[in-house]
Each structure stands twice: as C-alpha cells, then as structure tokens.
C-alpha cells in the first residue's frame, strides 16, 4: 500500500509542486518535510513545475535528492540534497550561459563574498562562525561564470579542511548558484595543549620527512629541459604527529584481497590512462613517412621483437589484437608502439588473458607491459616482500643492466598499502626504482614493477627514461638554507586531519562501511598556499613549471590616483589585465606590444604572458596568436612602435570579429568633427566603436592620428569589455 501511495505522490508532484505539502500521504512525511525545508530556505521559481526526487541513506541518515526544472527545460534547473534533519547539504542552480562572452562582471568579488556569507547564514545559521575563508589568491578570469569561495572549518583555532563549505556566486546577478556543505559530525578533536612546539615540529619534519635535492623538468616550446631543485621526499599525505613528532600517513591506500587497490590495480589504471593520453593513430601515409624518415620499426618488426622477450610469455595462442604507433610526450622526437595481445579461452575452464606492451619504436626496447591475473579461492601468497623484491631486481638487471646500476629503490613507497584484513598476506608487491644522475635523484624517471606473490611472476613493468642534458649542482645552496627559507616563507602549522579505522572484511568488494570509524588526528603539516619547490642554486620558491613563483595578487599602482582612468585601471587589474610593476605610467604613450599585452588577457590566450622586458620568444608567441585570430596582420607587427587612436580601434573591432562588417564601404556616417582626418579604410571601425561606446571622443573630435596613452588604452579596453 505504501508503495502505491509513494507512486501516487510522485506522479502528483510531477503535475505541480505548488500545492501545499499537507495534502501528501502521511506515509511520505519524510518527502513532505524535505520539500518544505528546502522551499523554506531556497527560492524555487514558479516556472519550475517539473519535479523529481530520490532518497538514499548516508552515514545513518536519510538524504533526499530533489530537483526542479521548467517544463521546456530552457530556464535551467535546481537540484538540492537535504538530510532528514532539514540540513541542506548541496544546492545548484543551473542557468544557460554563453561561455564565449567576455565582459567585466556586474558584481565585484568583495560584493560576491558578502552574498556568499549571507547565504550561509540563511541556510545554516550556526556554520558561518565555525569557518574561515581560504584565500588561495586565485586569479579572476573573464571566462568564469561565478566567483568561488571555499570556507574551511576551524576547531580551537586550528584548520580542519575535511569539513568545508563551498559557495559559487554568479558574477552577473550576485545570486548564489552553488553550495556544498561537507561536514562530519560526532568527531572528537584532541586538545592542542600538549602538542609539541613549532620548533620541535620543524626539527621532526627535517628528520622524519624532509626535502631532498632532485632533478625535475619543464617543457618550453616543445623542448624538455631539466633543472635542479629541492623538493619533499614524501607526498602531502604525510605529516608530523603533533604529540609524538613521528611521521604519519593520514591517507593510506587500503588493499583488497582480490587485488583491488594494490600494485596491480594501480598499474592497470596507469596503463589505461596512458592509452587515453596517446596521440591519434597515424594514417598509413603518415606512418610510412615517419618510418622512412625516423627509421622506426614496422608493425611486423615490433610484433616480432615483442614476442622475442621470454619474460612476456607470448605463446602462439596470443594474437595481436591492436597496434598503434604514437609520438611520445614530452619528448616528441621519440615514438612508441602500443601492442595489445589477446588469448581467447578454449573452453569454459580456460581463462581469457591479455597483455599490453609499450615498445620503443626505434630500438625495440620494452618501456612497459601489463598482463592480467586472477586468483582462485584458497590461493595464498608463496613469496614475501623480500623474495618478491629479489625477483624484481633480478628481472631489472637482466632487462636493463646499465640503467639499473643508476637507480635507487624508493623507500618512501614502502608500507603504502594496508590490508583490510590483517590476517591476509599481500598477493602482489609494487617496487619503484628512481633514476639517479650524478648522485641526484630524478623522480620523473623511474622503473616500476609489480610482482605476483601468489604465482611468482612479473605482472607489470613501467619505465620512463629521458635523454636529457642535466645542469650541474656544484653550486647548489645548502639544505639548511632551504629549510630556513621554507619555514619562514611557507611554514608548518597545526591542522586537524581525518583518518578512518576500517573494520572491513577483505572478501567483500565493495566493502561494508557500516563499521567504519572516523578518527581525527592533530598534526603539523606544510601550509598549502605556496608550492613546496625550491631552486637548487638560489633557494627561491619555484612554481611547478620550474619558474620563479609569483603570488597571484591584484596589481596595486602608485601613480594612478587622480587619473581619469583610475577606476578602469583598477577594475582591469583585478582580472589580471595589467602591466607589471608598481607604476602604470598612465600618461605615457602605449607601445603596440603593451596594448596587446592588455588585450590578449581578454582573449582565450594561454601562452606565456610576455613581460615588458621579456624575451622576444614570448612576444613572438603572443603575436602568432593574434595573427592566427585575425587581430593583427603580418605586416602590422611592430612591437616597439606607438599606436595611433585609429589603429587601436581597428584592433579592438577585429577582436570583436566585426571587421568584415566594418570593411563595407559607403554605408557609414561618422559624426566626429574630424572625420575627414580618419583613414578612409577605418571609417567603419571608428563608427562601430563609437556606436558601442568603446570610444567617445573629446569635444566632438576623435583625433585619429594622436598617439594613444596607456590610460586611454585602459579606458578603451574597459569599454570594450562593458559593451
């Protein structure tokens, strides 16, 4: 009977959601209360008459998924997650939007922040006092629809980032369009009064975690370059226990007895992601050209070479199912054959088997392989970690003796996996060996092997190895100098971190989480607002592309107060449309390259932003983009020249893609008093720009031949974004 009533209620609500909730059947009171609570705190437009719902159980509470949209769907939709206590867990209001439009928002970030806080107060009055806004110095983008605010929970003045409130505010309307409330309840937070001091934590960090000298690489104009840096030995999951000073891993990977979560599972995922990352397969014509020029192995030669490796155990029963030749990344001069072999089962007792192989397309060397494996009930590991490691190292010495002599076993990955059932033994082990160059580790180059401890065989192998020139580290600064800089400019802080004590049965996949216990740890962890990477020779903080790190803060100029363009210059700078330095020099004539440095920030240009004294290569790349977009013609490129007012208008109208209309002759009337001074080919450009209020003139004059100042350029680009 209840099921029939629920069906009736669903159909009834689909007709209209505006009828008072009291008319619903008593058996569906939970749904009634969920709708009532949601509509009491959120505004659902009258036009959103289509309604759907679902209900699930999350952490011993009932959670309702409610959604509304208009009948034709053109007005957007609203979705809400709300629990049985009336707490709104998430809210999203989707509105159709033109993602290609580029304009300055009607609402400032500060105004949006106020809107976000007001929304939190309305939805969850007690929450705002318990959170703190995380300012990650995110650069505002003209292409974004909303401002994004992340409020993390503070407990005893200590951040607990496992709990947060995330809010999206529409930049045009100021309305909240997204809200996420992630909150764990009934947690015990250890008091910090007995925590070790910051100085003790810093000492423990150096001893138990620490930094090390490494080589890293960056890609610059398709060229791969190595650089030396100081970087963490362990990933960010590792922290210092605030009471013991010991190293702890707050997010270990749990290992299922059937292999999920362990070495095989992760290697399989890696191989799958590499397959997705492959470049499109070459056409027969392209393949032939590449083979002739590069002397690459043919598909037949690649297959023969693959079958010659005894470790792969490719019998005649394995058939080549697929083969692709792809250019490598980041070393585009190299090529790889991807070959996939399949062995079909002969009868119902036989198993389906496959083998995926990566082969150097020039030398035929194995770069990686993965074979499937399975276990039967009762199978147990015959080899422990030491025996498995010995077998792996024997395999590597035989396959790559020279390279293996230059690697170091990665101890940081040891004990990374934790069994759900302590009585089980690992059926597989994963071993990683990092390349060393003149005694310096190069973590991006390594050999990783997965070993089947049940059947005693290599399951997978993966090798990344670059042919690069490595800079000297003879003049590297001391590690003590880097630690001093790290603790001063980045620093450690007390944080609460959540961990799970899982009492699970390893035979259950997916596992039963009903017995999962949540525990909060007090730790010292590195602050996350800056990269933890330091130049080996100078000690300065590096971005993850190997360049000096720059905080993403709005530019503040010292020389624009009182300028007629002050408002526009400040508004543009908030979105990164700025010239570097503390002086804007508003009355100075603007160079062509500086005008384009401002304009390119309003376009979909993702190349290197050229500094005023930057390299010609960066400037040329910007111009190449502008030429491709039809904004500049080849013969107009003159980076250091100054711009006339009429030429600047020409470039703006081209950026708007109105130039073909502007080029039509004989249809435009220009009402500027000096229209006769305007280049006849640019009359249409000036008229359109004036009509769009991008330019206004001065006392009825346009002054087309005057040189454009930096202040005038800012006003013009601001108006262009306000159209």
XYZ file of C-alpha atoms in Angstrom:
723
model
C 0.000 0.000 0.000
C 2.786 2.410 0.936
C 4.499 1.748 -2.392
C 1.305 2.663 -4.270
C 0.917 5.852 -2.248
C 4.553 6.821 -2.984
C 3.958 6.311 -6.710
C 0.827 8.449 -6.499
C 2.717 11.181 -4.663
C 5.463 11.182 -7.288
C 3.004 11.473 -10.161
C 1.073 14.127 -8.276
C 4.165 16.254 -7.685
C 5.194 15.926 -11.314
C 1.981 17.729 -12.212
C 2.556 20.579 -9.753
C 4.855 21.268 -6.822
C 2.947 24.338 -5.751
C 0.125 22.508 -3.930
C 0.644 22.687 -0.139
C 2.614 19.737 1.222
C -0.109 18.848 3.747
C -2.052 17.052 1.004
C 0.657 14.381 0.646
C 0.078 10.973 2.114
C 1.075 10.531 5.721
C 3.378 7.663 4.730
C 5.557 10.064 2.750
C 6.044 12.562 5.524
C 9.825 12.460 5.042
C 9.460 13.714 1.491
C 6.959 16.341 2.593
C 9.313 17.646 5.257
C 12.290 17.646 2.872
C 10.383 19.699 0.283
C 9.054 22.049 2.944
C 12.515 22.608 4.441
C 14.119 23.182 1.039
C 11.450 25.648 -0.115
C 11.562 27.426 3.228
C 15.219 28.346 2.677
C 15.518 28.447 -1.105
C 13.603 30.291 -3.773
C 12.151 27.918 -6.383
C 10.831 29.840 -9.448
C 7.128 29.401 -10.197
C 8.020 28.235 -13.701
C 9.909 25.197 -12.319
C 6.887 22.888 -12.238
C 8.689 19.643 -13.145
C 9.811 17.772 -10.005
C 11.804 14.589 -9.334
C 13.318 13.045 -6.250
C 15.368 10.190 -4.903
C 16.317 9.108 -1.399
C 19.351 7.228 -0.082
C 20.955 6.508 3.271
C 24.271 8.191 4.024
C 26.057 7.665 7.357
C 22.941 6.547 9.218
C 20.817 9.426 7.952
C 18.263 9.732 5.201
C 19.252 12.101 2.399
C 16.775 13.392 -0.165
C 17.781 14.371 -3.692
C 15.259 16.904 -5.018
C 15.228 18.555 -8.440
C 13.045 21.145 -10.151
C 13.088 22.448 -13.707
C 10.785 24.217 -16.134
C 8.589 22.228 -18.464
C 10.637 23.073 -21.570
C 13.947 22.966 -19.704
C 15.113 26.261 -21.215
C 15.096 28.148 -17.921
C 17.584 25.860 -16.250
C 17.186 23.594 -13.231
C 17.645 23.439 -9.459
C 18.961 20.432 -7.560
C 19.060 20.068 -3.782
C 20.451 17.488 -1.333
C 18.821 17.702 2.082
C 19.003 15.334 5.050
C 16.257 14.184 7.410
C 17.167 16.944 9.868
C 16.408 19.626 7.292
C 20.087 20.463 6.692
C 20.760 21.465 3.101
C 23.896 19.584 2.019
C 24.108 20.917 -1.507
C 22.307 23.245 -3.866
C 22.914 24.047 -7.504
C 21.010 26.396 -9.775
C 21.911 25.807 -13.417
C 21.180 28.604 -15.880
C 22.030 28.519 -19.598
C 25.028 30.756 -20.227
C 27.086 31.923 -23.187
C 30.559 30.761 -22.227
C 32.142 32.646 -25.132
C 31.197 36.091 -23.897
C 33.983 38.227 -22.465
C 32.951 41.096 -20.247
C 33.650 42.550 -16.861
C 31.213 41.240 -14.249
C 28.457 43.376 -12.805
C 29.293 42.151 -9.276
C 32.715 42.574 -7.652
C 34.434 39.743 -5.791
C 34.028 41.581 -2.492
C 30.283 42.033 -3.126
C 30.048 38.327 -4.033
C 31.827 37.364 -0.804
C 29.173 39.230 1.186
C 26.453 37.402 -0.792
C 28.108 34.051 -0.046
C 28.261 34.755 3.692
C 24.638 35.956 3.756
C 23.574 32.742 2.019
C 25.425 30.572 4.552
C 23.757 32.486 7.404
C 20.359 31.876 5.835
C 20.889 28.193 5.014
C 22.892 27.188 8.076
C 22.990 29.989 10.687
C 25.469 28.285 13.019
C 28.013 27.350 10.361
C 29.499 30.722 9.404
C 31.020 31.324 12.830
C 32.830 27.975 12.573
C 34.557 28.518 9.225
C 37.263 30.658 7.703
C 37.542 31.756 4.081
C 40.595 30.287 2.368
C 42.199 32.912 0.150
C 44.129 30.988 -2.464
C 44.891 34.123 -4.479
C 43.078 32.646 -7.443
C 43.309 34.936 -10.461
C 39.894 36.091 -11.567
C 39.153 35.131 -15.148
C 36.843 36.847 -17.593
C 35.729 33.420 -18.802
C 34.343 32.338 -15.429
C 30.608 32.401 -14.764
C 30.933 32.650 -10.991
C 33.162 33.560 -8.091
C 34.219 30.587 -5.976
C 34.633 30.690 -2.199
C 35.944 27.893 -0.005
C 35.292 28.189 3.735
C 37.070 25.582 5.853
C 36.101 24.595 9.359
C 38.146 25.927 12.266
C 38.231 23.988 15.541
C 40.005 25.550 18.524
C 41.530 27.983 16.038
C 43.014 25.076 14.049
C 42.005 24.391 10.416
C 40.143 21.156 9.638
C 39.928 21.034 5.842
C 37.973 17.759 5.765
C 34.965 19.943 6.637
C 34.203 22.881 4.412
C 31.514 24.997 2.797
C 31.928 25.775 -0.898
C 29.877 28.575 -2.465
C 29.534 29.798 -6.057
C 28.148 33.284 -6.685
C 27.021 34.344 -10.166
C 29.105 37.301 -11.323
C 26.287 38.983 -13.228
C 23.356 38.606 -10.843
C 25.055 38.207 -7.462
C 22.875 35.147 -6.812
C 24.314 32.047 -5.185
C 24.209 29.324 -7.824
C 26.132 26.612 -5.999
C 26.552 25.473 -2.394
C 28.252 22.431 -0.861
C 28.181 21.671 2.857
C 30.659 18.928 3.746
C 30.525 18.288 7.469
C 31.390 15.299 9.601
C 29.542 15.073 12.890
C 30.233 13.478 16.253
C 34.002 13.855 16.000
C 36.403 14.098 18.908
C 39.110 16.725 18.414
C 42.213 16.247 20.548
C 43.211 19.338 22.507
C 46.375 21.067 21.351
C 47.721 21.968 24.811
C 50.093 19.003 24.873
C 51.269 19.333 21.280
C 54.968 19.723 20.608
C 56.199 23.230 19.817
C 56.591 24.602 16.309
C 60.377 24.463 16.700
C 60.170 20.784 17.677
C 57.856 20.129 14.724
C 60.314 21.781 12.350
C 63.117 19.597 13.689
C 60.910 16.499 13.327
C 59.990 17.483 9.787
C 63.642 17.719 8.785
C 64.454 14.366 10.385
C 61.341 12.304 9.560
C 60.052 13.809 6.288
C 62.309 16.449 4.831
C 63.448 17.779 1.484
C 65.963 16.366 -0.955
C 67.912 17.544 -3.975
C 66.342 16.297 -7.212
C 66.187 16.925 -10.920
C 62.853 17.939 -12.378
C 61.912 19.006 -15.868
C 59.859 21.607 -17.678
C 58.583 21.820 -21.248
C 59.360 25.082 -23.002
C 58.346 25.466 -26.654
C 58.295 21.677 -27.062
C 61.800 21.492 -25.609
C 62.274 19.414 -22.467
C 64.731 20.983 -20.034
C 65.981 19.568 -16.757
C 66.553 21.751 -13.708
C 67.751 21.076 -10.174
C 65.510 21.730 -7.189
C 64.860 20.861 -3.576
C 61.538 19.005 -3.164
C 59.732 16.917 -0.486
C 60.758 13.300 -0.009
C 57.150 12.293 0.697
C 53.802 13.319 -0.730
C 51.427 15.678 1.078
C 49.576 12.802 2.806
C 52.495 12.537 5.205
C 52.523 14.776 8.269
C 54.164 15.053 11.670
C 52.101 13.778 14.577
C 51.622 16.809 16.819
C 52.076 14.766 20.011
C 54.784 12.234 19.179
C 56.744 14.065 16.469
C 56.620 10.908 14.355
C 55.856 10.632 10.648
C 52.297 9.513 9.878
C 50.396 8.845 6.666
C 46.893 10.212 7.050
C 45.573 8.694 3.794
C 46.986 5.214 3.161
C 45.626 3.101 0.316
C 43.742 0.051 1.520
C 44.307 -3.191 -0.278
C 41.553 -5.689 -1.076
C 42.499 -9.344 -1.032
C 41.366 -9.709 -4.656
C 43.972 -7.216 -5.834
C 41.924 -4.029 -5.998
C 43.698 -1.012 -4.566
C 47.144 -2.579 -4.723
C 50.018 -2.724 -7.154
C 48.152 -4.470 -9.958
C 45.126 -2.214 -9.665
C 47.167 0.991 -9.758
C 49.419 -0.185 -12.566
C 46.363 -1.113 -14.594
C 44.945 2.353 -14.046
C 48.246 3.908 -15.108
C 48.369 1.867 -18.315
C 44.759 2.776 -19.033
C 45.454 6.495 -18.555
C 48.472 6.263 -20.840
C 46.345 4.641 -23.513
C 43.879 7.527 -23.258
C 46.745 10.005 -23.461
C 48.031 8.536 -26.713
C 48.015 10.869 -29.648
C 45.741 9.936 -32.574
C 46.948 6.923 -34.523
C 48.944 7.869 -37.595
C 47.415 7.385 -41.011
C 49.104 4.900 -43.378
C 50.667 7.788 -45.314
C 51.926 9.458 -42.126
C 53.147 6.126 -40.806
C 55.103 5.447 -43.974
C 56.704 8.897 -43.890
C 57.678 8.535 -40.234
C 59.147 5.071 -40.806
C 61.193 6.291 -43.756
C 62.478 9.392 -42.001
C 62.934 8.093 -38.486
C 63.858 4.500 -39.261
C 61.181 3.188 -36.942
C 60.199 -0.430 -36.554
C 57.336 -1.590 -38.715
C 54.314 -3.115 -37.029
C 55.513 -6.580 -38.054
C 59.004 -5.935 -36.673
C 57.508 -4.554 -33.456
C 55.420 -7.707 -33.024
C 58.402 -9.972 -33.697
C 60.543 -8.048 -31.236
C 57.818 -8.235 -28.586
C 57.404 -11.990 -28.990
C 61.155 -12.449 -28.576
C 61.041 -11.354 -24.930
C 60.720 -14.549 -22.863
C 59.508 -12.652 -19.804
C 56.285 -11.809 -21.682
C 55.413 -15.497 -22.233
C 53.725 -14.778 -25.566
C 52.817 -18.178 -26.957
C 51.239 -18.675 -30.370
C 47.840 -18.684 -28.672
C 48.219 -14.936 -28.108
C 47.026 -12.977 -31.124
C 47.868 -9.343 -31.837
C 44.554 -7.601 -31.289
C 45.586 -3.981 -31.773
C 48.703 -1.939 -32.597
C 49.190 1.835 -32.632
C 52.220 3.994 -33.223
C 52.232 7.271 -31.292
C 54.551 10.187 -30.784
C 55.808 10.485 -27.230
C 55.258 13.260 -24.753
C 57.095 15.269 -23.626
C 59.968 14.036 -25.839
C 58.220 14.395 -29.193
C 61.244 13.141 -31.102
C 60.545 9.657 -29.724
C 57.855 7.194 -30.774
C 56.219 4.248 -29.061
C 54.434 1.171 -30.349
C 51.398 0.186 -28.266
C 50.587 -3.502 -28.833
C 47.705 -5.433 -27.313
C 47.676 -9.252 -27.395
C 44.715 -11.467 -26.530
C 44.411 -15.155 -25.756
C 40.840 -16.375 -26.102
C 39.684 -19.226 -23.786
C 39.498 -22.630 -25.473
C 36.821 -23.970 -23.147
C 34.830 -22.964 -20.091
C 37.677 -23.952 -17.787
C 40.164 -21.804 -19.646
C 40.683 -18.115 -18.831
C 40.675 -15.048 -21.030
C 44.157 -13.491 -20.991
C 45.638 -10.328 -22.414
C 48.950 -8.491 -22.496
C 49.523 -4.808 -23.255
C 53.033 -3.751 -24.237
C 54.795 -0.432 -24.852
C 57.811 -0.706 -27.148
C 60.413 1.886 -28.148
C 59.675 2.283 -31.858
C 63.361 2.772 -32.717
C 65.208 0.296 -30.541
C 62.507 -2.248 -29.776
C 63.210 -1.942 -26.046
C 60.343 -2.650 -23.657
C 59.114 0.509 -21.968
C 56.262 -1.144 -20.174
C 53.796 -4.002 -20.095
C 50.813 -5.201 -18.153
C 49.284 -8.692 -18.036
C 46.017 -9.603 -16.369
C 45.998 -12.004 -13.489
C 43.372 -13.642 -11.321
C 43.233 -15.757 -8.216
C 41.167 -18.731 -7.212
C 39.596 -19.261 -3.819
C 42.211 -20.559 -1.459
C 45.181 -19.101 -3.347
C 47.768 -17.684 -0.961
C 50.979 -15.755 -1.410
C 54.036 -18.009 -1.682
C 56.589 -15.180 -1.634
C 57.133 -12.498 0.983
C 58.237 -8.925 0.293
C 61.972 -9.697 0.399
C 61.710 -12.626 -2.019
C 59.479 -10.633 -4.355
C 61.917 -7.696 -4.330
C 64.830 -10.020 -5.120
C 62.936 -11.465 -8.099
C 62.107 -7.980 -9.349
C 65.708 -6.795 -9.128
C 66.914 -9.918 -10.951
C 64.434 -9.123 -13.720
C 65.588 -5.490 -13.997
C 69.280 -6.411 -14.011
C 68.689 -8.789 -16.898
C 66.467 -6.397 -18.863
C 68.343 -3.107 -18.300
C 71.688 -3.792 -16.570
C 73.193 -0.349 -17.316
C 70.149 1.616 -16.267
C 69.507 -0.483 -13.195
C 73.010 0.365 -11.951
C 71.942 4.048 -11.834
C 68.672 3.728 -9.889
C 67.766 3.833 -6.212
C 64.956 1.911 -4.537
C 62.175 4.269 -3.467
C 61.769 3.620 0.253
C 59.010 6.236 0.533
C 56.556 3.821 -1.118
C 57.150 1.032 1.394
C 54.156 0.001 3.505
C 51.981 2.331 1.473
C 49.272 -0.299 1.254
C 47.363 -1.538 4.274
C 45.403 -4.765 4.211
C 41.776 -4.593 5.214
C 42.234 -7.914 6.955
C 45.434 -8.180 8.961
C 45.411 -11.980 8.594
C 45.808 -11.764 4.814
C 49.142 -11.545 3.035
C 49.723 -9.278 0.080
C 49.146 -11.189 -3.164
C 51.177 -8.557 -5.025
C 54.025 -6.165 -4.320
C 54.899 -2.936 -6.068
C 58.525 -1.770 -6.282
C 59.731 1.550 -7.661
C 63.302 2.495 -8.526
C 64.179 6.151 -9.168
C 66.845 7.222 -11.622
C 69.947 8.969 -10.263
C 72.056 11.325 -12.356
C 75.488 12.102 -10.879
C 74.111 11.175 -7.480
C 70.959 13.328 -7.777
C 67.547 11.682 -7.938
C 65.293 12.327 -10.941
C 61.852 11.166 -9.684
C 60.196 11.717 -13.057
C 62.351 8.931 -14.450
C 61.892 5.554 -12.825
C 61.252 1.845 -13.195
C 58.183 0.372 -11.501
C 57.474 -3.341 -11.292
C 54.501 -5.255 -9.910
C 55.158 -8.802 -8.716
C 52.587 -11.584 -8.316
C 53.485 -13.173 -4.972
C 50.970 -15.979 -5.491
C 52.209 -17.275 -8.855
C 55.736 -15.900 -8.701
C 55.808 -13.783 -11.870
C 56.168 -10.211 -13.042
C 52.718 -8.766 -13.668
C 53.707 -5.353 -14.953
C 56.658 -3.155 -15.738
C 56.765 0.552 -16.438
C 59.779 2.680 -17.335
C 60.105 6.388 -18.040
C 63.580 7.464 -19.130
C 64.507 10.773 -20.813
C 67.569 11.520 -22.894
C 68.406 14.982 -21.486
C 71.275 17.244 -20.543
C 71.355 17.811 -16.781
C 72.699 21.027 -15.219
C 75.493 20.919 -12.659
C 74.614 21.076 -8.958
C 78.123 22.014 -7.850
C 76.925 25.439 -6.703
C 73.688 24.289 -5.074
C 72.771 26.127 -1.868
C 72.828 24.134 1.351
C 69.803 22.192 2.554
C 69.886 24.187 5.809
C 69.484 27.394 3.803
C 66.444 25.932 2.037
C 64.881 24.773 5.318
C 65.300 28.258 6.739
C 63.550 29.727 3.721
C 60.835 27.079 3.780
C 59.916 27.582 7.431
C 59.978 31.374 7.041
C 58.138 31.813 3.722
C 55.851 28.751 3.673
C 55.866 27.220 7.133
C 54.269 24.430 9.127
C 51.013 24.791 11.015
C 48.800 22.754 13.298
C 45.977 21.081 11.396
C 43.297 18.553 12.187
C 43.209 15.659 9.725
C 40.620 12.920 9.486
C 41.605 9.265 9.207
C 39.493 6.123 9.065
C 39.878 2.968 11.092
C 38.273 0.378 8.839
C 36.986 -2.842 10.301
C 36.202 -4.487 6.995
C 36.059 -7.987 5.631
C 38.619 -8.250 2.854
C 36.462 -10.709 0.900
C 33.718 -8.125 0.436
C 34.079 -5.917 -2.643
C 32.860 -3.252 -2.421
C 33.457 -3.295 1.329
C 30.871 -2.831 4.038
C 31.440 0.612 5.530
C 28.921 0.225 8.336
C 31.711 -0.373 10.847
C 33.937 2.418 9.617
C 35.298 4.509 12.463
C 36.404 8.085 11.985
C 39.301 9.485 13.947
C 40.729 12.997 13.989
C 44.486 13.456 14.278
C 46.286 16.637 15.296
C 49.298 17.094 13.028
C 51.841 19.590 11.877
C 51.548 19.949 8.119
C 53.014 22.243 5.491
C 50.810 25.203 4.595
C 49.327 24.699 1.148
C 49.226 28.261 -0.220
C 52.609 28.077 -1.997
C 54.490 25.385 -3.956
C 56.954 23.341 -1.930
C 59.733 23.505 -4.521
C 62.997 25.465 -4.343
C 65.597 26.378 -6.930
C 68.743 24.414 -6.092
C 71.107 27.257 -6.948
C 69.266 30.245 -5.468
C 66.838 28.756 -2.939
C 63.918 30.785 -4.298
C 60.470 29.189 -4.417
C 59.596 27.752 -7.820
C 56.274 27.209 -9.485
C 55.561 23.679 -10.664
C 56.747 24.621 -14.154
C 60.212 25.385 -12.770
C 59.853 29.179 -12.987
C 60.127 31.597 -10.044
C 56.890 31.557 -8.066
C 54.839 34.744 -8.081
C 51.930 35.265 -5.740
C 48.758 35.891 -7.656
C 47.813 39.194 -6.067
C 45.991 42.107 -7.679
C 48.369 44.725 -9.008
C 48.474 47.939 -6.981
C 49.764 51.015 -8.774
C 51.271 54.039 -7.031
C 50.806 56.573 -9.826
C 47.150 56.387 -10.912
C 45.462 58.367 -8.142
C 43.560 61.257 -9.759
C 43.917 59.859 -13.277
C 40.758 59.979 -15.391
C 41.326 56.233 -15.950
C 41.896 55.268 -12.290
C 38.618 53.358 -11.976
C 39.145 51.455 -15.216
C 42.792 50.604 -14.481
C 41.868 49.175 -11.048
C 38.919 47.195 -12.448
C 41.058 45.645 -15.191
C 43.893 44.799 -12.805
C 41.530 42.718 -10.666
C 41.247 40.328 -13.630
C 44.935 40.281 -14.469
C 44.568 42.780 -17.319
C 47.559 44.750 -16.146
C 51.128 45.775 -16.833
C 53.638 44.554 -14.261
C 55.321 46.860 -11.813
C 54.068 49.353 -9.275
C 53.698 52.169 -11.853
C 51.171 52.143 -14.656
C 52.521 55.376 -16.219
C 49.060 56.447 -17.413
C 50.209 59.476 -19.455
C 52.927 57.590 -21.333
C 52.284 56.633 -24.964
C 51.469 52.951 -25.136
C 53.591 50.655 -27.285
C 51.930 48.212 -29.624
C 53.180 45.220 -27.619
C 51.898 46.696 -24.320
C 48.489 47.366 -25.865
C 48.363 43.749 -26.999
C 49.589 42.526 -23.613
C 46.461 44.099 -22.153
C 44.146 42.999 -24.964
C 45.407 39.390 -25.042
C 44.340 38.996 -21.404
C 40.735 39.447 -22.534
C 41.034 36.673 -25.128
C 41.489 32.904 -24.983
C 45.269 33.253 -24.973
C 47.020 30.686 -22.797
C 50.572 31.197 -23.977
C 53.369 32.749 -21.900
C 52.434 36.297 -20.917
C 55.365 38.458 -22.119
C 56.867 40.804 -19.572
C 57.695 44.347 -20.695
C 61.355 43.373 -20.841
C 60.564 39.758 -21.657
C 62.099 37.521 -24.264
C 61.403 38.015 -27.935
C 60.188 34.419 -27.998
C 57.289 35.203 -25.627
C 56.407 38.324 -27.579
C 56.546 36.424 -30.867
C 54.271 33.723 -29.442
C 51.715 36.354 -28.409
C 51.836 37.912 -31.880
C 51.488 34.491 -33.501
C 48.259 34.012 -31.568
C 46.973 37.480 -32.524
C 47.791 36.848 -36.187
C 46.029 33.463 -36.118
C 42.975 35.164 -34.614
C 42.961 37.779 -37.370
C 43.516 40.658 -34.935
C 46.902 41.602 -36.386
C 48.208 41.138 -39.913
C 51.779 40.010 -40.537
C 52.845 43.387 -41.959
C 51.357 45.254 -38.993
C 53.586 43.642 -36.376
C 55.705 46.363 -34.787
C 56.098 45.632 -31.049
C 58.018 48.741 -30.028
C 56.113 51.280 -32.111
C 53.456 53.517 -30.583
C 49.799 53.240 -31.564
C 47.556 55.845 -33.079
C 43.999 56.077 -31.786
C 42.522 54.892 -35.083
C 44.811 51.848 -35.269
C 43.918 50.820 -31.715
C 40.223 50.935 -32.662
C 40.976 48.744 -35.671
C 42.489 46.047 -33.455
C 39.605 46.205 -30.973
C 36.978 45.776 -33.709
C 38.919 42.827 -35.117
C 38.965 41.263 -31.651
C 35.166 41.554 -31.697
C 35.102 39.846 -35.136
C 33.213 42.811 -36.607
C 35.932 43.708 -39.120
C 34.165 42.240 -42.161
C 31.177 44.468 -41.449
C 33.448 47.427 -40.709
C 35.168 46.966 -44.093
C 31.942 47.588 -46.023
C 32.345 50.904 -47.816
C 29.823 53.666 -48.303
C 27.339 52.796 -45.549
C 28.806 54.613 -42.544
C 28.240 58.170 -41.382
C 30.845 59.423 -38.910
C 29.706 62.303 -36.699
C 33.148 63.213 -35.368
C 34.158 66.752 -36.380
C 37.485 65.497 -37.697
C 36.057 62.563 -39.669
C 37.995 63.726 -42.718
C 41.236 63.021 -40.843
C 40.347 59.355 -40.269
C 41.867 56.791 -42.611
C 39.135 56.085 -45.173
C 39.634 52.334 -44.698
C 38.935 52.688 -40.956
C 35.750 54.828 -41.004
C 33.579 51.765 -40.407
C 35.767 50.674 -37.482
C 35.542 54.054 -35.784
C 31.762 54.330 -36.303
C 31.129 50.853 -34.865
C 33.431 51.516 -31.882
C 31.631 54.817 -31.241
C 28.229 53.160 -31.521
C 29.291 50.506 -28.981
C 30.586 53.281 -26.679
C 34.103 51.869 -26.821
C 35.290 55.363 -27.815
C 33.587 58.690 -27.132
C 35.931 61.334 -28.466
C 36.761 64.721 -26.922
C 34.522 67.721 -27.568
C 33.292 66.081 -30.735
C 36.782 65.236 -32.010
C 38.273 61.782 -32.353
C 41.882 62.848 -33.014
C 42.623 59.703 -35.053
C 46.342 60.395 -35.609
C 47.148 61.156 -31.958
C 49.234 58.634 -30.092
C 47.258 56.511 -27.627
C 48.304 56.796 -23.978
C 48.317 53.924 -21.514
C 45.380 55.481 -19.652
C 43.375 55.781 -22.887
C 44.220 52.178 -23.746
C 42.870 51.045 -20.357
C 39.629 53.002 -20.857
C 39.190 51.624 -24.371
C 39.690 48.001 -23.279
C 37.437 48.548 -20.248
C 34.681 49.916 -22.503
C 35.217 47.036 -24.920
C 34.518 44.628 -22.035
C 31.465 46.625 -20.913
C 29.692 46.618 -24.281
